[in-house]
């Protein structure tokens, strides 16, 4: 919920496919290490900076290496107009193909996501919720005349996949906020003991549908596809091991990594929350941790 938290977790929203990740926009920071030492890295403008690029190291470290007190990051202007092209009733495999077609086109789409029917019906956007079908969404942003022209071209291009509709600016922004925040898998009252387990997986986009299908063939749950199929959110019925074996097994088949985002404290302590690393990378990570925080006082038990 904060700028520091966004950088520390390394999370990125639906625009990642076009704008890059959080680490790509972090220019510099000031921080305190686990040794109690003040240090800084990077700067406040885009230029060559001598020394190690520690900004990349801080992104995704979950506060285990240092406490950041100041960060500098690159920002971009808000788009004048936003529209979303919707393709109706596609299966997961067809949706991956449609999203790939949109991303590989010349029309500069900024986000692509697929909501299976059970997920789409929980949207707060009437046209999405009332469709009674799966929804594949392609976002286009920029100056108004350009957005209108690109949406028309995309509707012609993607019409071969199924019926095509369009959301204008207000509904488009609301839809992509839902997707960004994974609202469809939230629970009333948020009692984690009674809430489904939530996994976030990053896989090759072409493998997204196969990955989800493999997991859901063994577990009760639902999937949401973002980044053209490259990010898969899995909401699974609670199990003693958070279905870790099924998720990790599917990851091993296609490549990528999976992170357990939500589960009870007992389950989180019993399973690997983060993707297990090979011994070489694990050893390197531990040495980096020890150099910043030898006494393991920063966010203990979060990653190490």
Short mmCIF file of C-alpha atoms in Angstrom, two decimals, residues 85-87 98 101-102 105 107 138 140 147-166:
data_model
loop_
_atom_site.label_atom_id
_atom_site.label_comp_id
_atom_site.label_asym_id
_atom_site.label_seq_id
_atom_site.Cartn_x
_atom_site.Cartn_y
_atom_site.Cartn_z
CA UNK A 85 -11.48 -4.18 -26.27
CA UNK A 86 -13.38 -7.21 -24.93
CA UNK A 87 -13.51 -10.60 -26.64
CA UNK A 98 -5.89 -13.79 -28.94
CA UNK A 101 -2.04 -11.65 -31.42
CA UNK A 102 -2.86 -8.32 -29.76
CA UNK A 105 0.33 -6.29 -33.36
CA UNK A 107 -1.31 -1.21 -32.01
CA UNK A 138 -7.07 -5.73 -24.20
CA UNK A 140 -5.29 0.67 -25.25
CA UNK A 147 -6.85 5.27 -29.00
CA UNK A 148 -10.02 5.37 -31.12
CA UNK A 149 -8.16 4.38 -34.27
CA UNK A 150 -6.22 1.57 -32.59
CA UNK A 151 -9.33 0.13 -30.96
CA UNK A 152 -11.11 0.02 -34.31
CA UNK A 153 -8.12 -1.76 -35.84
CA UNK A 154 -7.95 -4.23 -32.95
CA UNK A 155 -11.65 -5.04 -33.24
CA UNK A 156 -11.14 -5.90 -36.89
CA UNK A 157 -8.02 -7.94 -36.09
CA UNK A 158 -9.50 -9.87 -33.16
CA UNK A 159 -13.01 -10.38 -34.54
CA UNK A 160 -11.97 -13.80 -35.86
CA UNK A 161 -11.69 -15.07 -32.26
CA UNK A 162 -15.25 -14.19 -31.19
CA UNK A 163 -17.73 -11.41 -30.52
CA UNK A 164 -16.00 -8.13 -29.71
CA UNK A 165 -17.19 -5.25 -27.53
CA UNK A 166 -15.57 -2.16 -26.04
#
